[in-house]
Amino acid sequence: MAYDVNAAPALTDLETSLDDAGLKNPRVREYVRHWAEHTGAERVEVIGASDDARLISESLKAGEILPAGEGRYYARSYVKDTARSEERTIVATANPADKGIYDNWRPSGEMRPLLEKLMRGASAGKTMYVIPYLMAPPGSPLEPYAVGVELTDHRTVALHMIRMARCGVEHVNNLADPNRFVRGVHVTGDLANLGQGTPEDKRYFVTFADERTILHFGSSYGGNALLGKIAHGLRQAAYDGWASGEFLAEQFMLIGITDKETGRTWHIAGGFPSASGKTNLAMMLAPDSLGDRYHVEFYGDDIAWMRVDPRDGRIYAINPEFGVFGVAKDTNEVTNPTALRSVGPDTNVLFTNVAYNDDSHEVWWEGRTPEPPTDVTGWRDWTGQLISERSPEEQGKPWAHPNSRFTTTLTNVPNIAPDFDAPSGVAVDAIIFGGRTRDREPLIRAITDLAEGVYDGLTLGAEATFAAEGVDGQLRYDPMSMRPFMSYPEGAYAAHWLKIIGAASDQPIFAHVNWFQRDPDDGHFLWPGYRENLRPLLWLLRLRDGEVQGKQTPVGIVPTKEELDLDGVDIRPEDLDELLSIDTGRWTTEMAHREAHLAQFDGLPEEIWAAHRRVAAALAAKAG
Ligand code: OXD
Ligand code: MN
């Protein structure tokens, strides 16, 4: 059926509305008109950060969000729409050679008509919010890759975007090339009739990477609907970084560590598969006994774009985001006090799918306190059901969804780095990887060879979280923690890493960390974790600076006991021995899994295979 433009009469006001908002870029205007007409939106509204207070009050009035204390808000998403859907997420291009193992590649010629059909008329009666944004600190050399415009027919998504990206018409009005912006269209669809998770699933989340266009249909959950963050910040940017040969875009946290005695600051970027403590690490504070000397600074918890700066030959990283979209579960005074401060009164935080009290407007999630509130009056779980009305069988169910979230801007984070929005970014001293692993992986092992570092990132994994996802004792591999965000083939990805970092004359040191080793008999964690994680990181930086030597092993350099500053740490000597030793037998088994994992990737650079063989040979020699 041909689309009838007359079905959206109010759109005749479109030009006026764009004029009133000061949206001048003619190519953006054209794009808005096209999609507003296509989706049948009743009206368009261009928004930026300065519209937040008004949008909040409209959303409160409409009951889309609820007050959650002074300057804090709460929303529930549709019950079947609570997480990213990896199966429904696709990278589409015109070139079949872009197909990799994890990018879920499909021809764009096939996907375009599908998405256009799904979106046609699907925003009828709704407002289409037009959100120009920038995924970079203003003035960054990577700014040309960072400009985008998201169209969304969901007001809560607009509120999230304002928190997660720098938003406003100023980011698109004066572009050197007015056509150079990522086009993102988000259409919610009829959530109750999309067959989520069934064979009739109608959702599609597609990045047309070679067209720099993102079309997402069928969700209003942040991970699928915040196009600036997930689709642009990672998939599109990774593709652009590769196509241009200029940069890497990775699902990495970014922190600074300042030695107050010398005034020197180091920066560490790192990738961690989900549920491996990335946000907690990114927001870590120094332990009390080191707090007088060191200060940890927050740059970002989820995305880093990295490039070589020709001025000094170092790798520089930016956090392209403007906010934190953090998992609430298990966030508390011990695991992440910084996060709690970041979502306090007057932060304008937006909680999603936590438990909510109708009377007191408090929120709660599993792990916030050891037990849920004892007086259940007014408390509703994330689905909106009153806890007091739960049947006996329902009593054990979580109050909050395990993927419930808080969305807060970076400037609410108390230890935000003073130069978090420096246009050039910050020089990276170390790149670390760490997946939750109960055995084998030591506390930290440093890698000084580039190919071995990239090899380590490619073989990153974490314990399978569900029995169905993996075999006992075997990792679920998540290369560089980018498995859900890969947008081009893994062989080319590895080569691009070697090229970008290899072009730096002063390269970061690599390391693999693991805070999650357990005693095989009683299951206790060998390392206390959290703030104490600063200690192995300080060792790594000292190693890079040549102040310690460590102990060479087949899989990298581990600290000697004496080199780790353990002042004030309560740790058993036998646990420390275990944390700093290499189990050659377990590692040898792991090498066979790694080989099978890497063999999936066509065109993996010979340097990576050579690194694999070197590690395998060193292990064999050790096993003797
Ligand atoms: C994710 C996120 O899903 O950062 O990885 O929200
Ligand atoms: Mn993430």
XYZ file of C-alpha atoms and ligand atoms in Angstrom:
631
model
C 0.000 0.000 0.000
C 1.403 3.368 -0.962
C 1.856 5.720 1.933
C -0.648 8.516 2.034
C 1.025 11.759 3.072
C -2.382 13.264 3.719
C -2.779 10.835 6.612
C -0.501 13.109 8.587
C -1.976 16.570 8.014
C -0.245 18.160 10.987
C 3.080 17.503 9.340
C 2.446 20.522 7.177
C 3.734 22.385 10.241
C 7.003 20.540 10.045
C 9.044 23.319 8.461
C 7.784 25.808 11.039
C 8.639 23.446 13.829
C 12.195 22.963 12.507
C 12.567 26.725 12.035
C 11.382 27.416 15.562
C 13.940 24.974 16.925
C 16.716 26.654 14.945
C 17.534 23.509 12.993
C 19.373 24.873 9.976
C 21.186 21.952 8.403
C 19.296 21.356 5.127
C 20.289 17.678 4.934
C 19.069 17.021 8.453
C 15.800 18.761 7.636
C 15.378 16.635 4.523
C 16.024 13.485 6.513
C 13.570 14.466 9.241
C 10.881 15.195 6.691
C 11.428 11.890 4.922
C 11.133 9.760 8.028
C 8.410 11.788 9.679
C 6.312 11.229 6.595
C 7.292 7.600 6.283
C 6.478 6.726 9.886
C 3.285 8.777 9.860
C 4.227 10.779 12.955
C 1.642 13.407 13.802
C 4.166 16.073 14.604
C 7.890 16.523 15.066
C 9.686 18.188 17.910
C 13.382 19.018 17.838
C 14.872 18.705 21.287
C 18.146 19.224 23.107
C 19.442 19.244 26.644
C 17.668 22.515 27.443
C 14.291 20.820 26.920
C 14.868 18.299 29.675
C 12.868 19.982 32.457
C 9.861 20.489 30.207
C 9.994 16.923 28.872
C 10.286 15.584 32.409
C 7.219 17.505 33.497
C 5.243 16.358 30.431
C 6.278 12.745 31.049
C 5.261 12.986 34.714
C 1.917 14.433 33.736
C 1.369 11.659 31.202
C 2.314 9.015 33.787
C 5.178 7.732 31.614
C 7.601 8.362 34.459
C 7.028 8.598 38.205
C 8.792 10.735 40.804
C 11.443 8.809 42.747
C 12.438 11.416 45.328
C 13.802 14.918 44.834
C 15.062 15.258 41.249
C 14.908 11.501 40.565
C 12.576 9.634 38.246
C 11.381 6.141 37.530
C 10.021 4.303 34.495
C 8.925 0.767 33.763
C 9.410 -0.710 30.346
C 7.054 -3.195 28.737
C 7.509 -6.584 30.474
C 8.873 -8.321 27.391
C 11.147 -5.429 26.535
C 13.844 -5.317 29.182
C 17.171 -6.132 27.516
C 19.204 -5.893 24.357
C 18.248 -8.552 21.859
C 21.397 -9.889 20.230
C 19.547 -12.306 17.928
C 17.492 -9.452 16.468
C 20.467 -7.122 16.033
C 21.991 -7.031 12.592
C 24.769 -5.263 10.745
C 23.787 -4.773 7.110
C 25.969 -3.543 4.269
C 26.131 -3.887 0.498
C 29.329 -5.945 0.653
C 29.096 -9.662 1.557
C 32.782 -9.515 2.534
C 31.657 -7.585 5.652
C 30.172 -10.790 7.082
C 31.948 -11.949 10.217
C 31.211 -14.532 12.882
C 29.544 -12.198 15.369
C 28.228 -9.261 13.351
C 25.081 -11.055 12.211
C 25.625 -9.617 8.743
C 22.811 -9.426 6.207
C 22.670 -7.736 2.811
C 21.343 -4.206 3.098
C 19.275 -4.762 -0.048
C 17.317 -7.366 1.899
C 17.039 -5.465 5.191
C 16.125 -1.995 3.912
C 12.724 -2.914 2.470
C 11.943 -4.987 5.542
C 12.611 -2.129 7.943
C 10.892 0.397 5.717
C 7.804 -1.775 5.682
C 7.780 -2.229 9.440
C 8.225 1.496 10.028
C 5.721 2.722 7.480
C 2.935 4.475 9.345
C 4.082 2.872 12.614
C 4.390 6.176 14.498
C 0.938 7.367 13.506
C -0.549 9.713 16.053
C 2.748 10.136 17.860
C 5.297 12.893 18.248
C 8.609 12.182 16.542
C 11.363 13.646 18.699
C 14.336 14.841 16.665
C 17.527 14.607 18.707
C 20.732 15.981 17.163
C 23.642 14.689 19.219
C 27.403 14.419 19.441
C 29.187 11.257 20.583
C 32.458 12.966 21.543
C 33.684 15.873 23.581
C 33.133 18.965 21.391
C 36.207 19.787 19.332
C 37.523 16.226 19.336
C 39.503 15.199 16.243
C 36.986 12.349 16.010
C 34.037 14.751 15.921
C 33.347 14.104 12.215
C 32.473 10.505 13.163
C 30.473 11.510 16.209
C 27.614 13.577 14.827
C 24.207 11.969 14.628
C 20.500 12.614 14.681
C 18.152 10.189 16.373
C 14.476 10.282 15.573
C 12.413 8.544 18.234
C 8.696 8.266 18.764
C 9.139 7.594 22.502
C 9.490 10.435 25.008
C 11.254 8.332 27.658
C 13.884 7.394 25.082
C 14.387 11.112 24.450
C 14.951 11.634 28.190
C 17.540 8.870 28.154
C 19.294 10.322 25.121
C 19.608 13.715 26.807
C 21.378 11.999 29.710
C 23.582 9.742 27.605
C 24.743 12.039 24.782
C 25.424 15.712 24.211
C 22.190 16.815 22.542
C 21.171 19.966 20.687
C 20.912 21.569 17.251
C 24.314 23.203 17.682
C 25.879 19.806 16.943
C 24.488 19.687 13.377
C 24.005 23.281 12.302
C 27.515 24.154 11.192
C 28.953 20.951 9.829
C 31.753 21.276 7.278
C 29.876 18.620 5.305
C 26.173 18.989 6.181
C 25.522 15.465 4.957
C 27.954 13.866 7.360
C 25.858 12.660 10.262
C 24.612 9.267 11.371
C 20.926 8.853 10.624
C 19.133 6.944 13.355
C 15.446 6.129 13.371
C 13.821 4.503 16.356
C 10.227 3.377 16.052
C 8.770 1.689 19.123
C 6.071 -0.386 17.441
C 3.158 -2.085 19.131
C 5.109 -3.688 21.981
C 2.261 -5.969 23.022
C 2.146 -7.593 19.594
C 5.725 -8.074 18.499
C 6.213 -11.709 19.530
C 9.409 -10.913 21.455
C 11.548 -14.032 21.810
C 9.212 -16.227 19.724
C 9.612 -17.514 16.170
C 7.239 -14.695 15.152
C 9.527 -12.011 16.579
C 8.967 -8.830 14.560
C 11.735 -6.721 16.069
C 14.719 -5.622 14.011
C 17.675 -3.567 15.174
C 19.764 -2.872 12.123
C 22.893 -0.793 11.573
C 23.406 -0.094 7.872
C 27.048 0.528 8.526
C 28.195 1.536 5.036
C 25.268 3.972 4.788
C 25.738 5.304 8.328
C 22.057 4.673 8.970
C 20.538 2.920 11.972
C 16.960 1.655 11.892
C 15.637 0.108 15.096
C 12.090 -1.194 15.311
C 10.250 -2.845 18.171
C 11.566 -1.781 21.573
C 11.749 1.172 23.896
C 14.350 -0.353 26.209
C 17.526 1.750 26.326
C 19.894 -0.909 25.007
C 17.864 -1.146 21.815
C 16.535 2.385 21.602
C 19.425 4.714 22.568
C 20.903 4.760 19.110
C 23.710 7.173 19.984
C 25.140 4.841 22.581
C 24.831 1.283 21.437
C 24.483 1.382 17.691
C 26.416 4.534 16.827
C 28.919 4.623 19.709
C 30.008 1.036 19.113
C 28.813 -0.720 15.941
C 28.811 2.265 13.593
C 31.917 3.825 15.119
C 33.848 0.535 14.982
C 32.961 0.272 11.305
C 33.862 3.917 10.627
C 37.113 3.553 12.556
C 38.061 0.587 10.404
C 36.846 2.036 7.084
C 38.735 5.284 7.697
C 41.743 3.527 9.209
C 41.732 6.209 11.898
C 40.489 4.822 15.198
C 39.162 2.013 17.347
C 35.729 2.093 19.031
C 35.507 -0.384 21.874
C 33.202 -1.347 24.744
C 35.838 -0.164 27.235
C 35.801 1.699 30.506
C 38.296 4.533 30.996
C 39.823 5.705 34.275
C 42.628 7.895 35.529
C 44.860 7.267 38.530
C 46.654 10.245 40.034
C 49.628 9.960 42.331
C 49.062 12.940 44.602
C 52.704 12.942 45.682
C 54.068 13.451 42.177
C 50.996 14.905 40.501
C 51.293 12.363 37.722
C 48.125 10.859 36.195
C 47.978 7.560 34.289
C 45.035 6.374 32.231
C 43.747 2.860 31.825
C 41.179 1.657 29.303
C 39.710 -1.809 29.436
C 37.190 -4.318 28.188
C 35.153 -6.614 30.396
C 32.400 -8.980 29.275
C 29.051 -8.369 30.976
C 28.759 -9.231 34.683
C 32.540 -8.919 35.097
C 32.479 -5.709 37.152
C 33.274 -3.099 34.511
C 31.097 -0.308 35.946
C 32.289 -0.996 39.492
C 35.895 -0.821 38.348
C 35.293 2.350 36.346
C 33.796 4.025 39.423
C 36.298 2.600 41.898
C 37.741 4.717 44.700
C 41.172 4.197 46.227
C 41.177 1.928 49.290
C 41.442 3.834 52.577
C 45.061 2.880 53.166
C 46.086 4.254 49.736
C 43.658 7.162 49.634
C 46.153 9.732 50.883
C 48.457 8.979 48.006
C 46.197 8.013 45.062
C 43.048 9.401 43.555
C 41.030 7.460 40.980
C 39.204 9.498 38.358
C 36.239 8.451 36.297
C 36.080 9.073 32.545
C 33.616 6.469 31.360
C 32.203 3.061 32.098
C 31.263 1.677 28.712
C 32.788 3.078 25.525
C 36.192 4.372 24.473
C 37.273 5.583 21.052
C 41.042 5.443 20.596
C 43.394 6.959 18.043
C 47.054 7.797 17.694
C 47.933 11.405 18.290
C 50.625 12.364 15.789
C 51.947 15.037 18.155
C 53.414 12.568 20.633
C 52.797 9.148 19.063
C 50.621 8.020 21.944
C 47.192 6.404 21.990
C 44.497 8.851 23.089
C 41.062 7.811 24.284
C 37.782 9.651 24.646
C 34.574 8.529 26.238
C 32.076 9.508 23.532
C 29.162 9.339 25.961
C 27.721 11.926 28.283
C 26.175 9.592 30.834
C 26.110 6.227 32.521
C 23.476 3.609 31.761
C 24.404 1.339 34.638
C 23.037 -1.976 35.843
C 21.382 -1.403 39.226
C 21.554 -4.977 40.526
C 24.102 -5.418 43.318
C 25.025 -1.744 43.361
C 25.524 -0.772 47.009
C 27.822 1.042 49.433
C 30.432 -1.699 49.208
C 30.373 -2.591 45.521
C 29.965 0.906 44.134
C 29.394 3.842 46.482
C 30.256 6.200 43.624
C 27.268 4.975 41.624
C 24.974 5.574 44.598
C 26.239 9.162 44.893
C 25.674 9.562 41.144
C 21.983 8.758 41.455
C 21.245 10.817 44.566
C 18.791 13.697 45.016
C 18.690 16.297 42.236
C 20.767 14.291 39.804
C 17.780 13.945 37.432
C 18.572 10.242 37.337
C 16.122 8.005 35.555
C 15.677 4.519 36.990
C 14.242 1.763 34.826
C 12.617 -1.478 36.020
C 13.767 -1.337 39.639
C 11.181 -1.827 42.424
C 9.195 1.283 43.351
C 7.210 2.416 46.347
C 3.973 4.210 45.463
C 3.802 6.020 48.801
C 7.379 6.991 49.607
C 8.641 7.108 45.984
C 11.690 5.109 47.064
C 13.366 2.651 44.723
C 15.052 -0.646 45.549
C 16.862 -3.408 43.683
C 18.384 -6.746 44.624
C 21.717 -6.195 46.347
C 20.935 -2.564 47.252
C 20.609 -3.813 50.834
C 21.061 -7.431 51.944
C 17.294 -7.858 52.379
C 14.383 -6.095 50.722
C 12.429 -3.559 52.809
C 10.593 -5.398 55.586
C 7.483 -3.231 55.409
C 6.157 -4.016 51.940
C 3.422 -1.362 52.057
C 3.354 0.509 48.755
C 6.123 -1.527 47.138
C 5.643 -2.776 43.618
C 7.994 -5.009 41.687
C 9.378 -3.998 38.309
C 6.301 -5.314 36.521
C 4.087 -3.050 38.629
C 2.682 -5.831 40.771
C 2.180 -5.012 44.465
C 4.555 -7.111 46.571
C 1.750 -7.452 49.154
C -0.395 -9.176 46.552
C 2.168 -11.777 45.561
C 1.058 -15.397 45.853
C 3.167 -17.741 48.007
C 4.831 -19.098 44.836
C 5.747 -15.577 43.725
C 7.397 -14.622 47.017
C 10.912 -15.579 45.909
C 10.822 -13.638 42.651
C 13.146 -10.623 42.348
C 11.588 -7.224 43.024
C 13.719 -5.516 40.384
C 14.481 -6.853 36.927
C 18.048 -8.246 36.876
C 18.776 -5.820 34.033
C 17.192 -2.817 35.761
C 19.156 0.373 35.175
C 20.021 3.863 36.302
C 20.681 6.576 33.742
C 22.617 9.563 34.989
C 24.883 12.149 33.381
C 28.665 11.969 33.781
C 28.780 15.210 35.703
C 26.831 13.550 38.540
C 29.709 11.151 39.143
C 31.564 12.608 42.145
C 35.038 11.583 40.981
C 34.549 12.631 37.354
C 37.940 13.548 35.904
C 38.424 17.308 35.564
C 39.445 16.818 31.920
C 36.711 14.331 31.013
C 35.652 16.502 28.090
C 39.129 17.417 26.863
C 38.808 17.451 23.052
C 41.980 15.435 22.507
C 41.045 12.804 25.081
C 43.674 11.359 27.391
C 46.835 9.366 26.724
C 46.350 5.677 27.495
C 49.080 3.980 29.535
C 47.484 0.551 29.778
C 44.801 -1.533 28.119
C 43.344 -4.259 30.292
C 40.960 -7.159 29.748
C 39.138 -9.135 32.392
C 36.379 -11.698 32.355
C 34.852 -13.300 35.407
C 36.790 -16.569 35.760
C 36.761 -18.844 38.803
C 40.133 -20.471 38.176
C 43.224 -20.350 35.937
C 43.392 -16.594 35.349
C 45.779 -14.981 37.880
C 45.063 -11.649 39.553
C 46.983 -9.842 36.843
C 49.377 -10.772 34.062
C 51.017 -8.070 32.003
C 51.750 -8.396 28.304
C 54.349 -6.200 26.662
C 54.136 -7.536 23.098
C 51.479 -5.892 20.900
C 50.411 -9.047 19.026
C 50.205 -10.990 22.288
C 48.117 -8.200 23.795
C 45.704 -8.192 20.863
C 45.656 -12.006 20.961
C 44.734 -11.805 24.635
C 41.862 -9.439 23.860
C 40.605 -11.698 21.089
C 40.553 -14.667 23.449
C 38.836 -12.749 26.244
C 35.890 -14.552 27.761
C 33.946 -15.029 30.930
C 32.328 -17.967 32.602
C 29.103 -18.801 30.868
C 26.290 -17.230 32.869
C 23.610 -19.712 31.880
C 24.177 -23.441 31.637
C 22.823 -23.355 28.101
C 25.359 -20.826 26.934
C 28.480 -22.798 27.582
C 30.136 -25.953 28.708
C 31.245 -26.170 32.325
C 34.725 -24.746 32.821
C 34.788 -23.326 29.320
C 34.630 -19.640 28.642
C 32.053 -17.871 26.592
C 34.452 -15.972 24.376
C 33.750 -12.291 23.952
C 36.605 -10.793 21.920
C 37.654 -7.459 23.432
C 34.133 -7.514 25.057
C 32.841 -6.527 21.614
C 30.989 -9.708 20.662
C 27.544 -8.021 20.627
C 28.912 -4.947 18.853
C 31.140 -6.391 16.137
C 30.373 -4.732 12.823
C 32.979 -6.164 10.483
C 34.932 -9.421 10.219
C 37.107 -10.482 13.124
C 40.233 -11.054 11.000
C 40.075 -7.478 9.749
C 39.284 -6.322 13.284
C 42.469 -7.923 14.620
C 44.499 -6.400 11.784
C 42.986 -2.988 12.503
C 43.987 -3.260 16.168
C 47.554 -4.162 15.181
C 47.613 -1.233 12.806
C 46.223 1.444 15.148
C 48.179 0.509 18.263
C 51.178 -0.420 16.130
C 51.253 3.104 14.726
C 51.884 4.498 18.209
C 55.555 5.093 18.933
C 54.811 4.916 22.664
C 52.373 2.048 23.100
C 50.234 1.177 26.104
C 51.079 -1.936 28.082
C 48.445 -4.702 27.996
C 47.240 -6.786 30.904
C 44.676 -9.390 31.776
C 43.042 -9.087 35.196
C 40.760 -11.371 37.163
C 39.153 -10.393 40.452
C 37.009 -13.520 40.606
C 39.231 -16.503 41.378
C 37.640 -18.810 43.924
C 38.825 -21.483 46.267
C 37.815 -24.786 44.656
C 36.836 -26.309 48.019
C 34.735 -23.700 49.783
C 34.160 -21.261 46.904
C 35.401 -18.126 48.691
C 36.869 -15.371 46.522
C 40.662 -15.366 46.807
C 40.932 -11.625 46.189
C 38.837 -9.040 48.095
C 38.110 -7.068 44.908
C 36.425 -3.662 44.586
C 38.680 -0.841 45.832
C 41.579 -3.230 46.348
C 41.685 -3.714 42.570
C 43.670 -0.504 42.463
C 46.696 -2.423 43.812
C 47.365 -4.709 40.835
C 46.715 -1.739 38.533
C 49.353 0.331 40.332
C 51.751 -2.573 39.924
C 51.027 -2.617 36.199
C 51.775 1.082 35.837
C 54.994 0.687 37.799
C 55.946 -2.205 35.538
C 55.365 -0.004 32.503
C 57.574 2.627 34.071
C 60.312 0.063 34.748
C 60.065 0.348 38.524
C 59.250 -3.343 39.067
C 60.165 -6.403 37.022
C 57.604 -9.052 37.989
C 57.999 -12.687 37.149
C 57.863 -13.875 33.538
C 55.452 -16.764 32.918
C 54.324 -18.394 29.660
C 51.212 -16.190 29.685
C 52.703 -12.890 30.737
C 54.412 -11.152 33.633
C 52.854 -11.586 37.074
C 53.788 -9.564 40.156
C 55.990 -11.006 42.840
C 54.384 -10.925 46.281
C 56.798 -8.240 47.374
C 55.973 -5.964 44.457
C 52.253 -5.753 45.206
C 51.415 -3.096 47.759
C 49.223 -5.075 50.147
C 49.290 -2.658 53.053
C 45.949 -2.958 54.839
C 44.675 -5.925 52.788
C 43.352 -8.912 54.634
C 44.416 -11.863 52.520
C 45.569 -15.391 53.339
C 49.141 -16.140 52.201
C 48.024 -19.321 50.419
C 45.355 -17.370 48.523
C 47.937 -14.837 47.430
C 50.201 -17.642 46.177
C 47.335 -19.039 44.161
C 46.428 -15.616 42.742
C 49.961 -15.088 41.444
C 50.628 -18.540 40.028
C 49.977 -20.168 36.672
C 48.210 -23.515 36.505
C 49.988 -24.941 33.454
C 47.589 -27.886 33.116
C 44.465 -25.728 33.057
C 46.153 -23.294 30.697
C 47.089 -26.088 28.307
C 43.434 -27.152 28.142
C 42.429 -23.541 27.551
C 44.859 -23.255 24.623
C 42.962 -25.934 22.706
C 39.688 -24.019 23.206
C 41.389 -20.824 22.074
C 42.638 -22.461 18.929
C 39.139 -23.587 17.987
C 37.768 -20.120 18.808
C 40.342 -18.293 16.665
C 40.024 -20.788 13.809
C 36.491 -19.463 13.186
C 37.913 -16.149 12.028
C 38.880 -15.865 8.384
C 41.948 -13.871 7.589
C 43.253 -13.634 11.136
C 46.666 -11.948 10.846
C 49.645 -14.267 11.022
C 50.991 -12.171 13.928
C 48.029 -13.333 16.041
C 48.574 -16.999 15.188
C 52.281 -16.573 15.906
C 51.421 -15.092 19.309
C 49.160 -18.065 20.002
C 51.917 -20.489 19.054
C 54.456 -18.651 21.211
C 52.240 -18.865 24.277
C 51.446 -22.536 23.562
C 55.142 -23.380 23.137
C 56.069 -21.579 26.361
C 53.387 -23.514 28.232
C 54.595 -26.800 26.715
C 58.178 -26.014 27.726
C 57.033 -25.223 31.260
C 54.994 -28.426 31.477
C 58.204 -30.109 30.331
C 25.235 -2.994 27.411
C 25.151 -1.665 28.016
O 24.183 -3.612 27.209
O 26.178 -1.027 28.130
O 26.345 -3.451 27.147
O 24.059 -1.245 28.388
Mn 27.958 -1.942 27.537
